[in-house]
CSV table of C-alpha atoms and ligand atoms in Angstrom, one decimal:
chain,number,residue,atom,x,y,z
A,1,MET,CA,40.1,12.2,0.0
A,2,THR,CA,36.9,13.0,-1.9
A,3,ARG,CA,33.8,13.5,0.1
A,4,LEU,CA,31.2,10.7,-0.3
A,5,ARG,CA,27.9,11.9,-1.8
A,6,PRO,CA,24.9,9.9,-0.6
A,7,ALA,CA,21.8,9.4,-2.6
A,8,VAL,CA,18.9,7.0,-2.5
A,9,LEU,CA,18.6,4.9,-5.7
A,10,VAL,CA,15.1,3.6,-6.4
A,11,HIS,CA,14.3,0.7,-8.6
A,12,TYR,CA,10.9,0.0,-9.9
A,13,HIS,CA,9.9,-3.1,-11.6
A,14,GLU,CA,6.4,-3.5,-13.0
A,15,LEU,CA,6.4,0.0,-14.2
A,16,ALA,CA,9.2,-0.7,-16.5
A,17,LEU,CA,6.9,-3.2,-18.3
A,18,LYS,CA,4.1,-0.7,-18.9
A,19,ARG,CA,5.6,0.7,-22.1
A,20,GLY,CA,2.9,3.1,-23.3
A,21,ASN,CA,1.9,4.3,-19.9
A,22,ARG,CA,5.4,4.6,-18.5
A,23,PRO,CA,5.7,8.4,-18.4
A,24,LEU,CA,2.4,8.7,-16.6
A,25,PHE,CA,3.3,6.0,-14.1
A,26,LEU,CA,6.7,7.6,-13.5
A,27,ARG,CA,5.1,11.0,-12.9
A,28,HIS,CA,2.9,9.5,-10.2
A,29,LEU,CA,5.9,7.6,-8.7
A,30,VAL,CA,8.1,10.7,-8.6
A,31,ARG,CA,5.4,12.8,-7.1
A,32,ASN,CA,4.7,10.2,-4.4
A,33,LEU,CA,8.4,9.8,-3.6
A,34,ALA,CA,8.6,13.6,-3.1
A,35,ARG,CA,5.5,13.6,-1.0
A,36,ALA,CA,6.6,10.7,1.2
A,37,THR,CA,9.9,12.3,2.0
A,38,ALA,CA,8.8,16.0,2.1
A,39,ASP,CA,9.1,16.5,5.9
A,40,LEU,CA,12.6,14.9,6.2
A,41,GLY,CA,14.7,17.6,4.5
A,42,PRO,CA,15.5,18.8,1.0
A,43,VAL,CA,15.5,16.0,-1.6
A,44,ALA,CA,16.2,16.5,-5.3
A,45,LEU,CA,14.6,13.9,-7.5
A,46,ARG,CA,15.9,12.9,-10.9
A,47,GLN,CA,14.8,10.3,-13.4
A,48,LEU,CA,17.6,8.2,-14.8
A,49,SER,CA,17.2,5.3,-17.2
A,50,GLY,CA,15.1,2.7,-15.4
A,51,ARG,CA,15.8,4.3,-11.9
A,52,ILE,CA,15.0,7.3,-9.9
A,53,LEU,CA,17.6,9.1,-7.9
A,54,LEU,CA,17.0,11.0,-4.7
A,55,ASP,CA,20.0,13.3,-4.4
A,56,LEU,CA,20.7,13.6,-0.6
A,57,ASP,CA,23.9,15.6,-0.7
A,58,GLY,CA,23.9,17.4,2.6
A,59,HIS,CA,20.7,15.7,3.7
A,60,PRO,CA,20.5,15.2,7.5
A,61,ALA,CA,18.9,11.7,7.4
A,62,PRO,CA,19.5,9.5,4.3
A,63,GLU,CA,18.4,6.4,6.2
A,64,ALA,CA,15.1,7.9,7.1
A,65,VAL,CA,14.6,8.8,3.5
A,66,ARG,CA,15.4,5.3,2.4
A,67,ASP,CA,13.0,3.8,4.9
A,68,ARG,CA,10.2,6.1,3.7
A,69,VAL,CA,10.9,5.2,0.1
A,70,THR,CA,10.7,1.5,0.7
A,71,ARG,CA,7.1,2.1,1.7
A,72,VAL,CA,6.1,3.9,-1.5
A,73,CYS,CA,4.0,1.7,-3.8
A,74,GLY,CA,5.6,1.0,-7.2
A,75,VAL,CA,9.1,0.8,-5.6
A,76,SER,CA,10.7,-2.6,-6.0
A,77,SER,CA,13.8,-1.7,-4.0
A,78,ALA,CA,15.8,1.2,-2.7
A,79,ALA,CA,19.4,1.6,-1.4
A,80,ILE,CA,21.6,4.3,0.0
A,81,ALA,CA,24.0,4.7,-2.9
A,82,TRP,CA,27.3,6.6,-3.2
A,83,ARG,CA,27.9,8.6,-6.3
A,84,VAL,CA,31.3,8.5,-7.9
A,85,PRO,CA,32.8,9.3,-11.4
A,86,SER,CA,32.7,6.2,-13.7
A,87,THR,CA,36.4,5.4,-13.4
A,88,VAL,CA,37.6,2.1,-11.9
A,89,GLU,CA,39.9,4.1,-9.6
A,90,ALA,CA,37.0,6.1,-8.2
A,91,MET,CA,34.9,2.9,-7.7
A,92,LYS,CA,37.7,1.2,-5.8
A,93,ALA,CA,38.2,4.2,-3.6
A,94,VAL,CA,34.5,4.3,-2.5
A,95,ILE,CA,34.4,0.5,-2.1
A,96,ALA,CA,37.5,0.8,0.2
A,97,ARG,CA,35.6,3.3,2.3
A,98,LEU,CA,32.5,1.2,2.5
A,99,ILE,CA,34.1,-2.0,3.5
A,100,GLU,CA,36.5,-0.4,6.0
A,101,GLY,CA,35.9,-1.8,9.5
A,102,ARG,CA,33.3,-4.3,8.2
A,103,SER,CA,33.9,-8.0,8.4
A,104,PHE,CA,32.2,-10.3,6.0
A,105,ALA,CA,33.1,-14.0,5.4
A,106,SER,CA,32.1,-13.8,1.7
A,107,PHE,CA,31.0,-11.3,-0.9
A,108,ARG,CA,30.3,-10.7,-4.5
A,109,ILE,CA,30.4,-7.7,-6.8
A,110,THR,CA,27.3,-7.2,-8.9
A,111,ALA,CA,28.2,-4.7,-11.6
A,112,ARG,CA,25.8,-3.5,-14.2
A,113,ARG,CA,26.3,-1.1,-17.1
A,114,ALA,CA,23.2,0.9,-18.0
A,115,PHE,CA,24.9,1.8,-21.3
A,116,LYS,CA,27.0,-0.5,-23.4
A,117,THR,CA,29.7,1.9,-24.6
A,118,TYR,CA,31.5,1.8,-21.3
A,119,PRO,CA,35.0,0.4,-22.0
A,120,LEU,CA,34.7,-2.5,-19.5
A,121,THR,CA,32.0,-5.2,-19.6
A,122,SER,CA,30.3,-6.0,-16.3
A,123,VAL,CA,32.2,-9.2,-16.1
A,124,GLU,CA,35.5,-7.3,-16.3
A,125,LEU,CA,34.3,-4.8,-13.7
A,126,ASN,CA,33.3,-7.7,-11.4
A,127,ARG,CA,36.8,-9.2,-11.8
A,128,ALA,CA,38.7,-5.9,-11.3
A,129,LEU,CA,36.7,-4.8,-8.3
A,130,GLY,CA,36.5,-8.3,-6.8
A,131,ALA,CA,40.3,-8.6,-6.9
A,132,PHE,CA,40.5,-5.2,-5.2
A,133,VAL,CA,38.3,-6.3,-2.3
A,134,LEU,CA,40.3,-9.6,-1.9
A,135,GLU,CA,43.4,-7.5,-1.5
A,136,HIS,CA,41.9,-5.3,1.2
A,137,ALA,CA,39.8,-7.7,3.3
A,138,ALA,CA,40.1,-11.2,4.7
A,139,THR,CA,37.1,-12.7,2.8
A,140,ARG,CA,36.3,-14.9,-0.2
A,141,VAL,CA,34.1,-14.7,-3.2
A,142,ASP,CA,30.7,-16.5,-3.1
A,143,LEU,CA,28.5,-15.8,-6.1
A,144,HIS,CA,25.5,-17.7,-4.8
A,145,ARG,CA,25.1,-16.9,-1.1
A,146,PRO,CA,27.4,-14.0,-0.4
A,147,GLU,CA,27.2,-12.4,3.0
A,148,LEU,CA,27.8,-9.0,1.4
A,149,THR,CA,26.8,-7.9,-2.1
A,150,ILE,CA,28.5,-4.8,-3.5
A,151,HIS,CA,26.4,-3.3,-6.2
A,152,VAL,CA,28.0,-1.2,-8.9
A,153,GLU,CA,25.7,0.5,-11.4
A,154,VAL,CA,27.5,2.4,-14.2
A,155,LEU,CA,25.5,5.1,-15.8
A,156,PRO,CA,26.7,7.5,-18.5
A,157,ALA,CA,27.3,10.4,-16.2
A,158,GLU,CA,28.3,8.7,-13.0
A,159,THR,CA,28.4,5.4,-11.1
A,160,PHE,CA,26.5,4.3,-8.1
A,161,VAL,CA,27.9,2.0,-5.5
A,162,TYR,CA,25.8,0.5,-2.8
A,163,LEU,CA,25.7,-2.4,-0.3
A,164,ASP,CA,22.3,-2.9,1.2
A,165,LYS,CA,19.3,-3.1,-1.0
A,166,VAL,CA,16.0,-2.9,0.8
A,167,PRO,CA,12.9,-4.3,-0.8
A,168,GLY,CA,9.9,-2.1,-1.4
A,169,PRO,CA,6.2,-3.1,-1.6
A,170,GLY,CA,6.1,-3.3,-5.4
A,171,GLY,CA,2.8,-2.7,-7.0
A,172,LEU,CA,1.9,0.6,-8.8
A,173,PRO,CA,2.1,4.2,-7.6
A,174,VAL,CA,-0.9,5.5,-5.9
A,175,GLY,CA,-2.9,7.7,-8.3
A,176,ALA,CA,-2.1,5.6,-11.3
A,177,SER,CA,-5.2,3.5,-11.2
A,178,GLY,CA,-8.1,5.8,-10.3
A,179,THR,CA,-10.2,6.0,-7.1
A,180,VAL,CA,-12.2,3.3,-5.3
A,181,ALA,CA,-14.3,3.5,-2.1
A,182,ALA,CA,-13.5,0.9,0.6
A,183,LEU,CA,-16.1,-0.1,3.2
A,184,LEU,CA,-14.0,0.1,6.3
A,185,SER,CA,-15.2,-1.6,9.4
A,186,GLY,CA,-13.1,-1.7,12.6
A,187,GLY,CA,-12.3,-5.3,11.8
A,188,ILE,CA,-9.1,-7.1,10.6
A,189,ASP,CA,-10.1,-7.7,7.0
A,190,SER,CA,-11.3,-4.5,5.5
A,191,PRO,CA,-8.1,-2.5,6.1
A,192,VAL,CA,-6.1,-5.2,4.5
A,193,ALA,CA,-8.5,-5.3,1.5
A,194,ALA,CA,-8.2,-1.5,1.2
A,195,TRP,CA,-4.4,-1.7,1.3
A,196,ARG,CA,-4.4,-4.2,-1.5
A,197,LEU,CA,-6.1,-1.7,-3.8
A,198,ILE,CA,-3.7,1.1,-2.7
A,199,LYS,CA,-0.9,-1.2,-3.7
A,200,ARG,CA,-2.4,-1.6,-7.1
A,201,GLY,CA,-2.3,2.2,-7.6
A,202,CYS,CA,-5.7,3.2,-6.4
A,203,ARG,CA,-6.6,6.2,-4.2
A,204,VAL,CA,-8.9,4.8,-1.6
A,205,LEU,CA,-11.8,6.7,-0.2
A,206,PHE,CA,-12.9,5.2,3.2
A,207,VAL,CA,-16.6,4.7,4.2
A,208,HIS,CA,-17.4,3.7,7.7
A,209,PHE,CA,-20.9,2.9,9.1
A,210,HIS,CA,-21.5,3.6,12.8
A,211,SER,CA,-24.4,3.2,15.1
A,212,VAL,CA,-23.9,6.3,17.4
A,213,PRO,CA,-25.9,7.0,19.5
A,214,TYR,CA,-27.2,3.4,19.8
A,215,LEU,CA,-23.6,2.2,20.3
A,216,PRO,CA,-20.5,4.1,21.7
A,217,ALA,CA,-18.2,5.9,19.3
A,218,THR,CA,-15.4,3.4,19.6
A,219,SER,CA,-15.9,2.1,16.0
A,220,GLN,CA,-15.3,5.6,14.7
A,221,ALA,CA,-12.2,5.9,16.7
A,222,LYS,CA,-10.9,2.6,15.3
A,223,ALA,CA,-11.8,3.6,11.8
A,224,ARG,CA,-9.9,6.9,12.2
A,225,ALA,CA,-6.8,5.1,13.6
A,226,LEU,CA,-6.9,2.6,10.7
A,227,VAL,CA,-7.2,5.4,8.1
A,228,GLU,CA,-4.4,7.2,9.7
A,229,ARG,CA,-2.2,4.1,9.3
A,230,LEU,CA,-3.3,3.5,5.7
A,231,THR,CA,-2.7,7.2,4.9
A,232,GLU,CA,1.0,6.4,5.3
A,233,TRP,CA,0.7,4.6,1.9
A,234,GLN,CA,-1.4,7.2,0.0
A,235,TYR,CA,-0.5,10.5,1.7
A,236,GLU,CA,-4.0,11.9,1.7
A,237,SER,CA,-7.3,10.3,2.7
A,238,ARG,CA,-10.9,11.0,3.3
A,239,LEU,CA,-13.0,9.1,5.7
A,240,LEU,CA,-16.8,9.3,5.4
A,241,LEU,CA,-18.6,8.5,8.6
A,242,VAL,CA,-22.1,7.3,7.9
A,243,PRO,CA,-24.8,7.2,10.6
A,244,PHE,CA,-26.4,3.8,10.3
A,245,GLY,CA,-28.1,3.1,13.6
A,246,GLU,CA,-31.4,4.8,12.7
A,247,ILE,CA,-31.4,2.9,9.4
A,248,GLN,CA,-30.9,-0.4,11.2
A,249,ARG,CA,-33.7,0.5,13.6
A,250,GLU,CA,-36.1,0.9,10.7
A,251,VAL,CA,-34.9,-2.4,9.2
A,252,VAL,CA,-35.6,-4.2,12.5
A,253,LEU,CA,-39.1,-2.9,12.5
A,254,SER,CA,-40.1,-4.6,9.2
A,255,VAL,CA,-37.5,-7.2,8.2
A,256,PRO,CA,-37.5,-10.7,9.9
A,257,PRO,CA,-34.3,-11.5,11.8
A,258,PRO,CA,-32.7,-14.0,9.5
A,259,ALA,CA,-32.8,-11.6,6.5
A,260,ARG,CA,-31.4,-8.6,8.3
A,261,VAL,CA,-27.7,-9.1,7.8
A,262,VAL,CA,-28.1,-9.3,4.0
A,263,VAL,CA,-30.4,-6.3,4.0
A,264,TYR,CA,-27.9,-4.2,6.1
A,265,ARG,CA,-25.2,-5.1,3.7
A,266,ARG,CA,-27.2,-4.2,0.6
A,267,LEU,CA,-28.1,-0.9,2.2
A,268,MET,CA,-24.4,-0.2,3.0
A,269,ILE,CA,-23.4,-1.1,-0.5
A,270,ARG,CA,-26.0,1.3,-2.0
A,271,ILE,CA,-25.0,4.1,0.4
A,272,ALA,CA,-21.3,3.6,-0.3
A,273,GLU,CA,-22.0,3.6,-4.0
A,274,THR,CA,-23.8,6.9,-3.8
A,275,LEU,CA,-20.9,8.4,-1.9
A,276,ALA,CA,-18.4,6.8,-4.3
A,277,ARG,CA,-20.1,8.4,-7.3
A,278,ARG,CA,-20.1,11.8,-5.6
A,279,ALA,CA,-16.4,11.5,-5.1
A,280,GLY,CA,-15.6,10.1,-8.6
A,281,ALA,CA,-14.7,6.6,-7.3
A,282,GLN,CA,-15.4,3.9,-9.8
A,283,ALA,CA,-15.6,0.7,-7.7
A,284,LEU,CA,-16.3,-0.5,-4.1
A,285,VAL,CA,-13.9,-2.6,-2.0
A,286,THR,CA,-14.9,-4.9,0.9
A,287,GLY,CA,-12.9,-7.3,3.2
A,288,GLU,CA,-15.2,-10.2,2.5
A,289,SER,CA,-13.6,-13.7,2.2
A,290,LEU,CA,-15.6,-16.6,1.0
A,291,GLY,CA,-17.3,-18.6,3.7
A,292,GLN,CA,-15.7,-16.7,6.6
A,293,VAL,CA,-19.0,-15.8,8.2
A,294,ALA,CA,-22.7,-16.3,7.4
A,295,SER,CA,-23.0,-13.1,5.4
A,296,GLN,CA,-20.2,-14.3,3.1
A,297,THR,CA,-21.6,-17.4,1.5
A,298,LEU,CA,-21.8,-17.5,-2.3
A,299,ALA,CA,-25.5,-16.8,-2.2
A,300,ASN,CA,-25.3,-13.9,0.1
A,301,LEU,CA,-22.3,-12.4,-1.8
A,302,ALA,CA,-24.5,-12.6,-4.9
A,303,ARG,CA,-27.3,-10.8,-3.2
A,304,ILE,CA,-24.9,-8.1,-2.1
A,305,ASP,CA,-23.6,-7.7,-5.6
A,306,GLU,CA,-27.1,-7.4,-7.0
A,307,ALA,CA,-27.6,-4.2,-4.9
A,308,ALA,CA,-24.5,-2.6,-6.5
A,309,GLY,CA,-24.4,-0.6,-9.7
A,310,MET,CA,-20.6,-0.6,-9.8
A,311,PRO,CA,-18.0,-3.3,-9.4
A,312,VAL,CA,-17.5,-4.6,-5.9
A,313,PHE,CA,-13.9,-5.7,-5.4
A,314,ARG,CA,-13.1,-8.4,-2.8
A,315,PRO,CA,-9.4,-8.8,-2.9
A,316,LEU,CA,-9.4,-11.2,0.1
A,317,ILE,CA,-12.1,-13.5,-1.4
A,318,GLY,CA,-9.7,-16.5,-1.6
A,319,THR,CA,-7.5,-15.6,1.3
A,320,ASP,CA,-7.5,-17.5,4.6
A,321,LYS,CA,-7.9,-15.7,7.9
A,322,LEU,CA,-4.4,-16.6,9.0
A,323,GLU,CA,-2.9,-15.0,5.9
A,324,ILE,CA,-5.0,-11.9,6.3
A,325,THR,CA,-4.0,-11.7,9.9
A,326,GLY,CA,-0.3,-11.9,8.9
A,327,GLU,CA,-0.7,-9.1,6.4
A,328,ALA,CA,-2.6,-7.0,9.0
A,329,LYS,CA,0.3,-7.4,11.4
A,330,ARG,CA,2.9,-6.4,8.8
A,331,LEU,CA,0.7,-3.4,7.9
A,332,GLY,CA,0.4,-2.4,11.6
A,333,THR,CA,-3.4,-2.4,11.4
A,334,PHE,CA,-3.9,-5.6,13.4
A,335,GLU,CA,-3.3,-4.0,16.8
A,336,ILE,CA,-5.9,-1.4,16.0
A,337,SER,CA,-8.4,-3.9,14.7
A,338,ILE,CA,-8.4,-6.2,17.7
A,339,GLU,CA,-9.2,-3.4,20.1
A,340,PRO,CA,-12.6,-4.3,21.5
A,341,ASP,CA,-15.5,-2.5,20.1
A,342,ALA,CA,-19.2,-2.9,19.3
A,343,ASP,CA,-19.4,-2.7,15.5
A,344,CYS,CA,-22.7,-1.7,14.0
A,345,CYS,CA,-23.0,-5.2,12.7
A,346,THR,CA,-23.3,-6.5,16.2
A,347,LEU,CA,-26.3,-4.2,16.7
A,348,PHE,CA,-29.7,-5.8,15.9
A,349,VAL,CA,-28.0,-8.8,14.4
A,350,PRO,CA,-29.9,-12.1,14.7
A,351,ALA,CA,-28.3,-15.3,16.2
A,352,HIS,CA,-28.9,-17.2,13.0
A,353,PRO,CA,-28.6,-15.1,9.8
A,354,ALA,CA,-29.9,-16.7,6.6
A,355,THR,CA,-27.0,-18.1,4.5
A,356,ARG,CA,-28.9,-18.8,1.3
A,357,MET,CA,-31.5,-16.2,0.5
A,358,SER,CA,-32.8,-16.0,-3.1
A,359,ALA,CA,-33.1,-12.8,-5.0
A,360,GLU,CA,-36.9,-13.0,-4.8
A,361,GLU,CA,-36.8,-13.4,-1.0
A,362,VAL,CA,-34.6,-10.4,-0.6
A,363,ALA,CA,-36.8,-8.4,-3.0
A,364,ALA,CA,-39.9,-9.3,-0.9
A,365,VAL,CA,-38.4,-8.2,2.4
A,366,GLU,CA,-36.9,-5.0,0.9
A,367,ALA,CA,-40.3,-4.1,-0.6
A,368,ARG,CA,-41.4,-3.3,3.0
A,369,LEU,CA,-38.7,-0.6,3.2
A,370,ASP,CA,-38.4,2.8,1.5
A,371,VAL,CA,-34.9,1.9,0.2
A,372,ALA,CA,-34.4,5.1,-1.7
A,373,ARG,CA,-35.1,7.3,1.3
A,374,LEU,CA,-32.9,5.2,3.6
A,375,VAL,CA,-30.0,5.4,1.1
A,376,ALA,CA,-30.4,9.2,0.8
A,377,GLN,CA,-30.6,9.5,4.6
A,378,GLY,CA,-27.3,7.6,5.0
A,379,ALA,CA,-25.5,9.3,2.2
A,380,ASP,CA,-26.6,12.8,3.1
A,381,GLY,CA,-25.8,12.2,6.8
A,382,ALA,CA,-22.2,11.3,6.1
A,383,VAL,CA,-19.5,13.4,7.8
A,384,THR,CA,-16.2,13.8,6.1
A,385,GLU,CA,-12.8,13.8,7.9
A,386,THR,CA,-9.4,14.3,6.2
A,387,PHE,CA,-6.0,12.8,6.9
A,388,ALA,CA,-2.5,13.6,5.7
A,389,PHE,CA,0.9,11.9,5.8
A,390,PRO,CA,3.5,13.2,6.5
A,391,GLY,CA,1.6,15.3,9.0
A,392,ALA,CA,0.3,18.8,8.6
A,393,GLY,CA,2.8,21.4,7.2
A,394,ALA,CA,4.4,19.2,4.7
A,395,PRO,CA,4.5,20.8,1.3
A,396,VAL,CA,2.4,19.0,-1.3
A,397,ALA,CA,4.4,18.2,-4.4
B,401,ATP,P1,-13.9,-7.1,8.8
B,401,ATP,O1,-12.8,-7.9,9.4
B,401,ATP,O2,-13.4,-6.3,7.6
B,401,ATP,O3,-14.7,-6.4,9.7
B,401,ATP,P2,-15.7,-9.3,8.9
B,401,ATP,O4,-15.0,-10.6,8.8
B,401,ATP,O5,-16.1,-8.8,10.2
B,401,ATP,O6,-14.9,-8.2,8.1
B,401,ATP,P3,-18.4,-8.8,7.9
B,401,ATP,O7,-18.8,-8.2,9.2
B,401,ATP,O8,-19.3,-9.7,7.2
B,401,ATP,O9,-17.0,-9.5,7.9
B,401,ATP,O10,-18.1,-7.5,6.9
B,401,ATP,C1,-17.8,-7.8,5.6
B,401,ATP,C2,-17.3,-6.5,5.0
B,401,ATP,O11,-18.4,-5.5,5.0
B,401,ATP,C3,-16.2,-5.8,5.7
B,401,ATP,O12,-14.9,-6.4,5.4
B,401,ATP,C4,-16.3,-4.4,5.3
B,401,ATP,O13,-15.8,-4.2,4.0
B,401,ATP,C5,-17.8,-4.2,5.2
B,401,ATP,N1,-18.4,-3.7,6.5
B,401,ATP,C6,-18.9,-4.4,7.6
B,401,ATP,N2,-19.2,-3.6,8.6
B,401,ATP,C7,-18.9,-2.3,8.2
B,401,ATP,C8,-19.0,-1.0,8.8
B,401,ATP,N3,-19.5,-0.9,10.0
B,401,ATP,N4,-18.6,0.0,8.0
B,401,ATP,C9,-18.1,-0.1,6.8
B,401,ATP,N5,-17.9,-1.3,6.2
B,401,ATP,C10,-18.4,-2.4,6.9
B,402,MG,MG1,-16.3,-6.9,11.0
């Protein structure tokens, strides 16, 4: 009996539509797949037509590889597939091995030919292989809601047979869309917002404002834990920790309480933009959602934007808190975000922040501050930390 040769077969979707840019997108995807699985054992990657193959012959943990791969942005699905010669006999032999000892009330064969010169059509393959399964198992065919789907993909050089297809995140491979800087608080929203951009192919640089020594360092610890979690999706991250307490203290000295929140935000945006430019990032990302809190009214968002000299992306602007929370739970950031802490936004924050400041009012209060000096002070005081996934020691592809 021939030995079964495992592989992970990766399908991508949106990439296939990007005709002109396809080779570049694929380069990013292949590099990220290699990177994401680097610590698990030797993986040989190959591009096939419309798919990527991770050859796992002799690999100690094909399932672990499959699980990592289904968390690589740009992947629509992945499956542990078995490689056989493209003869109906070889296909039958591997199907017999795969269904052995497995009970399933219904099934279907989903055969596809990636090249049309194969002597059998996919319908003929479905029939031949379906009849074979019916001879070997007590089951029936159900094309619409089968308990088991047996996938057969016939490529010129060989055929892949697989049972369980696991969905990936979709989106675009990290690195394909450039770099953005995300303002990361310790809250629930901003990690989700950052992830949305990672999923669209961006490298995200994280910027966190803290108020040490006026407040304990818990917010920094949360930011680190969040970045660590998000690094699982982009493999390398930088977190910039910006000292903001001193800046807030100066704001408190000259800005009346209702205006402070908007002024803090505008300073954060300017500092983040300065850091973003230094790092080659082209846009900012925040976790703001329209109307969620006083600082997130239409008027205040407009005031925040007016302080920015680059696009401010707000991927959660139209998303309800419940949906954001659900996404944070799936991402594994929720548990970190709900840890109690005193965010810098709770420091020197008035009970009733203004919800409708005009541009003139903001300009008038900011005129009492040396904005340029405060921005330089924040940006120059930033401390950089780096993160990697898989952990240290993994080779970088
Ligand atoms: P989150 O859940 O992300 O903390 P929030 O609902 O608490 O958001 P705000 O406090 O108004 O809302 O913050 C809005 C956005 O401003 C955050 O999503 C984040 O992008 C940014 N932000 C707020 N505080 C900080 C901080 N300390 N460091 C970095 N960014 C911050
Ligand atoms: Mg917050």
